[in-house]
Short mmCIF file of the C-alpha atoms (twelve columns), coordinates in Angstrom:
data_MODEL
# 
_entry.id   MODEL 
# 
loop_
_atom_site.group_PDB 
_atom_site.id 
_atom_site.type_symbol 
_atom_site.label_atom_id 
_atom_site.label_alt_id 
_atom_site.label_comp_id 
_atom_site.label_asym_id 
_atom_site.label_seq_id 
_atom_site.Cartn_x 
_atom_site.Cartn_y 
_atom_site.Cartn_z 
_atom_site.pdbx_PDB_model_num 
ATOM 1   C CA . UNK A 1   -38.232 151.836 220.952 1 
ATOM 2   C CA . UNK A 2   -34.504 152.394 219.399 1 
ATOM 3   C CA . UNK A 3   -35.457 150.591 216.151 1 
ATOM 4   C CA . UNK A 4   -38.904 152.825 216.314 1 
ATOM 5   C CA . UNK A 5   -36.675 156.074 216.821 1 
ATOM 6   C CA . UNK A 6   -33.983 155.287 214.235 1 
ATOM 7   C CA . UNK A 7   -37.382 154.392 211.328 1 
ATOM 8   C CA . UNK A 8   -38.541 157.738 212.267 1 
ATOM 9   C CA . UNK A 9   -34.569 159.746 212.129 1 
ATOM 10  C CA . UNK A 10  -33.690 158.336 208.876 1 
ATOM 11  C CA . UNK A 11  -37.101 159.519 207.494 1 
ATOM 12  C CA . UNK A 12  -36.303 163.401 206.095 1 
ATOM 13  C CA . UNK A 13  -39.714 164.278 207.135 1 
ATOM 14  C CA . UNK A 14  -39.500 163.972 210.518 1 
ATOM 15  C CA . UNK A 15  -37.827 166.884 212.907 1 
ATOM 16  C CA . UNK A 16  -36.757 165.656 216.646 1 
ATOM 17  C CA . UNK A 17  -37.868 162.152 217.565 1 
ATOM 18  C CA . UNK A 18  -38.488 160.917 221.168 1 
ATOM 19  C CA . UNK A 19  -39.528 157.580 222.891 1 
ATOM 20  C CA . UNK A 20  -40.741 156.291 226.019 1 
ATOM 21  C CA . UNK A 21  -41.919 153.053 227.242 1 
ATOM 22  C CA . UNK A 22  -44.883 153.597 229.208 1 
ATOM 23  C CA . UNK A 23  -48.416 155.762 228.890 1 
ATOM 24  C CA . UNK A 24  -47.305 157.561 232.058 1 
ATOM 25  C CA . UNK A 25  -43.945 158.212 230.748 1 
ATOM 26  C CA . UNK A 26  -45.516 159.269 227.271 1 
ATOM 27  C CA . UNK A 27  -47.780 162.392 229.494 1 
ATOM 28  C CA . UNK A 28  -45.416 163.572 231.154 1 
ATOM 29  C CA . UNK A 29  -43.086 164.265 228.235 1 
ATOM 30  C CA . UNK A 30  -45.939 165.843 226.709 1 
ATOM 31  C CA . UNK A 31  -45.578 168.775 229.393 1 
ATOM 32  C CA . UNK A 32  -42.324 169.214 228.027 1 
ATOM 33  C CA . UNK A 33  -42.578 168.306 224.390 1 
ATOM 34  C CA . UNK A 34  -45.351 169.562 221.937 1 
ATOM 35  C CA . UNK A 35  -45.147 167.221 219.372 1 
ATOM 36  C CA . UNK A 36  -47.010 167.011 216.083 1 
ATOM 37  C CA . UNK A 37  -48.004 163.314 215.526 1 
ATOM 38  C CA . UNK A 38  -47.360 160.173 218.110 1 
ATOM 39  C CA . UNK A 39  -47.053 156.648 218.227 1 
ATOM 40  C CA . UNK A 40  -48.665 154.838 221.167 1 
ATOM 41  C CA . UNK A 41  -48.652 151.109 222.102 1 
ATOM 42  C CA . UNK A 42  -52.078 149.844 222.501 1 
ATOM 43  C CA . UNK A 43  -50.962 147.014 225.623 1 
ATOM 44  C CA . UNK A 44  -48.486 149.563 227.397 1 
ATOM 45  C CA . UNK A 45  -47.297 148.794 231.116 1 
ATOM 46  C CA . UNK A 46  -49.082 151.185 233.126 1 
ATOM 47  C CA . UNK A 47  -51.478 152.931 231.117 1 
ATOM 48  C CA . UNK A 48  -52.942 151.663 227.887 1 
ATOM 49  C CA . UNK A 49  -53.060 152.748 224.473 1 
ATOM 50  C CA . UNK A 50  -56.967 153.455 225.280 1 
ATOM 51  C CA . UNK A 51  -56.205 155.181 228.948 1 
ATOM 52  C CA . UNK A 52  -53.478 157.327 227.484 1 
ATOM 53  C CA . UNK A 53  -56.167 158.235 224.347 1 
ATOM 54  C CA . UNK A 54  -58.901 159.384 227.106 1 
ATOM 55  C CA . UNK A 55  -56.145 161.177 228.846 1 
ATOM 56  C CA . UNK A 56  -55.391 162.842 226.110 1 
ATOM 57  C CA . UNK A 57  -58.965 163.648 225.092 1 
ATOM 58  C CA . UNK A 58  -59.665 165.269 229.048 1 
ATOM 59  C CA . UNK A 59  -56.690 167.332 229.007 1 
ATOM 60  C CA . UNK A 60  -57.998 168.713 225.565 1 
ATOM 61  C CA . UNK A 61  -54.560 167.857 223.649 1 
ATOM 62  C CA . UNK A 62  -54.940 167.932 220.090 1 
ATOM 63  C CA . UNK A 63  -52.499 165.313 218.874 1 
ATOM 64  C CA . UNK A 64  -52.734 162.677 216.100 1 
ATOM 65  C CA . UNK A 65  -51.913 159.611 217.949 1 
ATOM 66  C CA . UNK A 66  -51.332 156.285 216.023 1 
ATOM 67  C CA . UNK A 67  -51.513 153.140 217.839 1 
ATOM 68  C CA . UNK A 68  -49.553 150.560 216.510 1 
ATOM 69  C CA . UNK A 69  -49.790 147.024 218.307 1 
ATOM 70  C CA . UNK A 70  -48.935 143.385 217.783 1 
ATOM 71  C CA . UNK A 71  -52.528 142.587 219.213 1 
ATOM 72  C CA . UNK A 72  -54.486 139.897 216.819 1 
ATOM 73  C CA . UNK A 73  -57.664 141.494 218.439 1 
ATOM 74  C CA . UNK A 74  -59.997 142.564 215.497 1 
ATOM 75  C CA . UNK A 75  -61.493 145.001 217.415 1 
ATOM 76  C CA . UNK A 76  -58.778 146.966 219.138 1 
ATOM 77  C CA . UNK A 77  -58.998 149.645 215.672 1 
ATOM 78  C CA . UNK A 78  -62.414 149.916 216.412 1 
ATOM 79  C CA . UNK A 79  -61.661 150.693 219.566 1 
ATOM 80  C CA . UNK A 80  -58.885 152.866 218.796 1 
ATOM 81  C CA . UNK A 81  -61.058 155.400 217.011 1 
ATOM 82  C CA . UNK A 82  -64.043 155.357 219.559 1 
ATOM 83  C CA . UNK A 83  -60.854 156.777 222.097 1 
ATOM 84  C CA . UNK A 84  -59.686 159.429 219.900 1 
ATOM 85  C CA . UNK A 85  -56.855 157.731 217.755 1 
ATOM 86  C CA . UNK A 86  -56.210 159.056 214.340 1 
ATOM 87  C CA . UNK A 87  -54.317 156.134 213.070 1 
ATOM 88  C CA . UNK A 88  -53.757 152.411 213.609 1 
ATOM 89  C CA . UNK A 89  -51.094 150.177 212.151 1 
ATOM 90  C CA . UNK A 90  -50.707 146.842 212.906 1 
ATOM 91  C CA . UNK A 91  -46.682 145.148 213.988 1 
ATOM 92  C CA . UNK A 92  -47.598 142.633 211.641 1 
ATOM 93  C CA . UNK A 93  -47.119 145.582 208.375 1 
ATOM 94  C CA . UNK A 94  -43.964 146.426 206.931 1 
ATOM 95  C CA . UNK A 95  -42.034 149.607 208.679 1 
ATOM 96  C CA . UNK A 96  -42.927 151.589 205.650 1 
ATOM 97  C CA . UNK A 97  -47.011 151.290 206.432 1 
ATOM 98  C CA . UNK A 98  -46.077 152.810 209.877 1 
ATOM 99  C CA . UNK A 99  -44.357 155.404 208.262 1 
ATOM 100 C CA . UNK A 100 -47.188 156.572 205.700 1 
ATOM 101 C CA . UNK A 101 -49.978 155.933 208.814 1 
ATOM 102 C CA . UNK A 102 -48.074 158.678 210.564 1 
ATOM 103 C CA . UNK A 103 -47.575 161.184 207.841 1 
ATOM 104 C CA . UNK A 104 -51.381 160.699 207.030 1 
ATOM 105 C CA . UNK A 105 -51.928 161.378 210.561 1 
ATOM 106 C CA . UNK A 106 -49.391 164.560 210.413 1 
ATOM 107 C CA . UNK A 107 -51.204 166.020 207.738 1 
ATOM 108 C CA . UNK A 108 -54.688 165.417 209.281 1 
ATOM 109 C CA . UNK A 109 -56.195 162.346 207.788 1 
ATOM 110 C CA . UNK A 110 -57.266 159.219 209.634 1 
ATOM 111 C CA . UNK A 111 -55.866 156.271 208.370 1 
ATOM 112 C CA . UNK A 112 -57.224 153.324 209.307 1 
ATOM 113 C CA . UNK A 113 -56.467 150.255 207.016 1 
ATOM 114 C CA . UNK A 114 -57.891 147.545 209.096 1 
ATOM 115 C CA . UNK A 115 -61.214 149.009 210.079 1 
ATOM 116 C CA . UNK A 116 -64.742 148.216 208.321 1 
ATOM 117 C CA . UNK A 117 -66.632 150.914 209.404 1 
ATOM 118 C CA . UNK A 118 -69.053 150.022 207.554 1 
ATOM 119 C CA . UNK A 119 -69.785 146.810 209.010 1 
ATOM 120 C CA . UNK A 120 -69.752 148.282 212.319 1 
ATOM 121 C CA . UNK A 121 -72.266 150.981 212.204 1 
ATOM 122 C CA . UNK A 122 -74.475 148.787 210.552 1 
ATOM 123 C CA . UNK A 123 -74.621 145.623 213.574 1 
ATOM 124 C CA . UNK A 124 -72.522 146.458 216.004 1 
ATOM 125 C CA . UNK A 125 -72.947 142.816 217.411 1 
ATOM 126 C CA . UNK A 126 -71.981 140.896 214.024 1 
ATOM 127 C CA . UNK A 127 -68.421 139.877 215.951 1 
ATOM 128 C CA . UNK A 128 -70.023 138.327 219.163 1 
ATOM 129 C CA . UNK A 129 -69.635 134.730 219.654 1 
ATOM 130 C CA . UNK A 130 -72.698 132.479 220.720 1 
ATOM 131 C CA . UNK A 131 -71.670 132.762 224.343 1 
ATOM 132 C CA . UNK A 132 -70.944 136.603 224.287 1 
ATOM 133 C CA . UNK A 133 -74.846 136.449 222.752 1 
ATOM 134 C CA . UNK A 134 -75.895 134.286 225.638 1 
ATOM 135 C CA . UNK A 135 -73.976 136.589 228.041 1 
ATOM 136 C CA . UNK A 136 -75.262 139.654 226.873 1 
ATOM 137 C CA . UNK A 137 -79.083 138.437 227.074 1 
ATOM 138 C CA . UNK A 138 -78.502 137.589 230.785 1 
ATOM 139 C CA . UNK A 139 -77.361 140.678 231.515 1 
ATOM 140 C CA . UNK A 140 -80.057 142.542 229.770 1 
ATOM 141 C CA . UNK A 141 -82.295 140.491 232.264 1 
ATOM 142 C CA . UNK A 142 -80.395 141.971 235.317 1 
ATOM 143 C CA . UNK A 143 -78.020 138.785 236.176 1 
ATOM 144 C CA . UNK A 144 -75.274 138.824 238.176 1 
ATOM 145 C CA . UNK A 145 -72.214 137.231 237.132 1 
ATOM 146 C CA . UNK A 146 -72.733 134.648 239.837 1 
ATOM 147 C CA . UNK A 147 -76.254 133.925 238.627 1 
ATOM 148 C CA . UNK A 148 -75.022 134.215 234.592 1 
ATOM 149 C CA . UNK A 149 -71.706 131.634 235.926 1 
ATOM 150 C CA . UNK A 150 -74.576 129.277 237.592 1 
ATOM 151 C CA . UNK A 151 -77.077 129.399 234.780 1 
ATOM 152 C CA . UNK A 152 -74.477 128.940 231.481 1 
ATOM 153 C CA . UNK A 153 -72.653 125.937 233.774 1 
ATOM 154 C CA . UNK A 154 -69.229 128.280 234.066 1 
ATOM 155 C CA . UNK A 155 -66.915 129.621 236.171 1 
ATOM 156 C CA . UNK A 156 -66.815 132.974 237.821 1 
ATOM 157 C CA . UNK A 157 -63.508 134.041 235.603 1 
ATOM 158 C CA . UNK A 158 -65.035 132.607 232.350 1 
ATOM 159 C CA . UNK A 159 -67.883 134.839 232.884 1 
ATOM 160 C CA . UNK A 160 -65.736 137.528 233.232 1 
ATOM 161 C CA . UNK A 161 -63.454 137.262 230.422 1 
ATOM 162 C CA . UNK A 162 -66.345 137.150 228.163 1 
ATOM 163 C CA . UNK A 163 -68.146 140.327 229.559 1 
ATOM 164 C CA . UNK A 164 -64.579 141.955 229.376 1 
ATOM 165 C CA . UNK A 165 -64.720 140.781 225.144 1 
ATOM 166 C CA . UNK A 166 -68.188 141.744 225.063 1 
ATOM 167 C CA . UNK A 167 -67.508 145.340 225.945 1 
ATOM 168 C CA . UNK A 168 -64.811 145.909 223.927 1 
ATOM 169 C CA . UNK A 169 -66.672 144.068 220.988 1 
ATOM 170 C CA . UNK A 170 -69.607 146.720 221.784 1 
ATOM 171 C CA . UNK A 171 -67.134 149.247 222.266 1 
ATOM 172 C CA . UNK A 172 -68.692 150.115 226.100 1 
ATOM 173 C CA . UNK A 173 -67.022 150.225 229.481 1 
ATOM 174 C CA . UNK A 174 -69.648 148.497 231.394 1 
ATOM 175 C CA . UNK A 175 -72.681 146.363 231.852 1 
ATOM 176 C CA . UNK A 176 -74.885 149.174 231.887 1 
ATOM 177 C CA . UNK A 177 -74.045 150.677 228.564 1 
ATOM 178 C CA . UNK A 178 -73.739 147.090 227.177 1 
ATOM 179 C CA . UNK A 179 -77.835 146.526 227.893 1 
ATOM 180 C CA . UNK A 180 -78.485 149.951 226.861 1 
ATOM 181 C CA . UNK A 181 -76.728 149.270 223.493 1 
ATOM 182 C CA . UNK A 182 -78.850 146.064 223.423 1 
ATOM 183 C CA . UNK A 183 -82.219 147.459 224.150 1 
ATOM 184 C CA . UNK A 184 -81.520 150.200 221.470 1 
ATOM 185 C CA . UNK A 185 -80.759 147.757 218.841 1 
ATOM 186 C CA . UNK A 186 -84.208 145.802 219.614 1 
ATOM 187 C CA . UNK A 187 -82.761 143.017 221.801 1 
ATOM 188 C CA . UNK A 188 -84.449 141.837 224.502 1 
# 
């Protein structure tokens, strides 16, 4: 956070600068602070990147929020933008991308360097893996995880790891919306 906040001072074109560690800590300054762009964590203690984003979105706050995260997880942009984020920058960039991502942000662009929309919105299951496949036809037949665990020949845990990368792959919070997105794209 000090290294974040000291980028952020020594940049002229940023005012007051504060930093928390935690998606509760982050809300609650917001009741004292109304600042004009933020920087969010994606895997916060407490609440994530994505809770904090929905909070944000139900209390009708109207702040660019970047999330920038050392997560390897292709689809956590993706995911990002579904929530409400304006910008995502990966740990991995130079401080200077963050930088830019946030004035973009500031001045009301998205800025998204990692995300192929296009890809996306045209098959929306091109990033499952065979398994996630198998998992989500199961579940379009109205499996339970037990039954899915019995009839792939895995455990309980493995079946739910997968469903967990299956709905953030499909960009859905649960088995329900992860058959409806099936059935609407012709599977089944």
């Amino acid at each position: 956070r000090r290294a974040l906040r000291a980028l952020f001072q020594a940049d002229g074109r940023f005012g007051a600068v504060s930093a928390v560690g935690a998606g509760a800590a982050f809300l609650r300054n917001l009741d004292k602070a109304e600042p004009d762009v933020a920087v969010i964590g994606w895997d916060m203690p407490g609440l994530s990147g994505k809770e904090v984003l929905d909070r944000l979105s139900q209390r009708k706050v109207r702040l660019p929020t970047v999330v920038y995260t050392g997560s390897l997880n292709p689809e956590v942009p993706h995911q990002a933008l579904a929530h409400g984020a304006a910008g995502f920058c990966s740990k991995l960039e130079k401080p200077d991308v963050l930088v830019e991502t946030v004035v973009a942000c500031a001045e009301g662009r998205l800025s998204f360097p990692y995300l192929d929309a296009a890809r996306k919105a045209r098959d929306p299951f091109a990033a499952l893996t065979k398994r996630e496949r198998e998992l989500l036809t199961a579940l379009s037949g109205g499996l339970s995880n037990a039954q899915i665990a019995a009839r792939l020949a895995i455990s309980l845990n493995t079946v739910k790891f997968h469903l967990k990368n299956l709905f953030d792959k499909l960009g859905v919070a649960n088995r329900a919306q992860a058959v409806a997105t099936f059935l609407k794209a012709g599977g089944g």
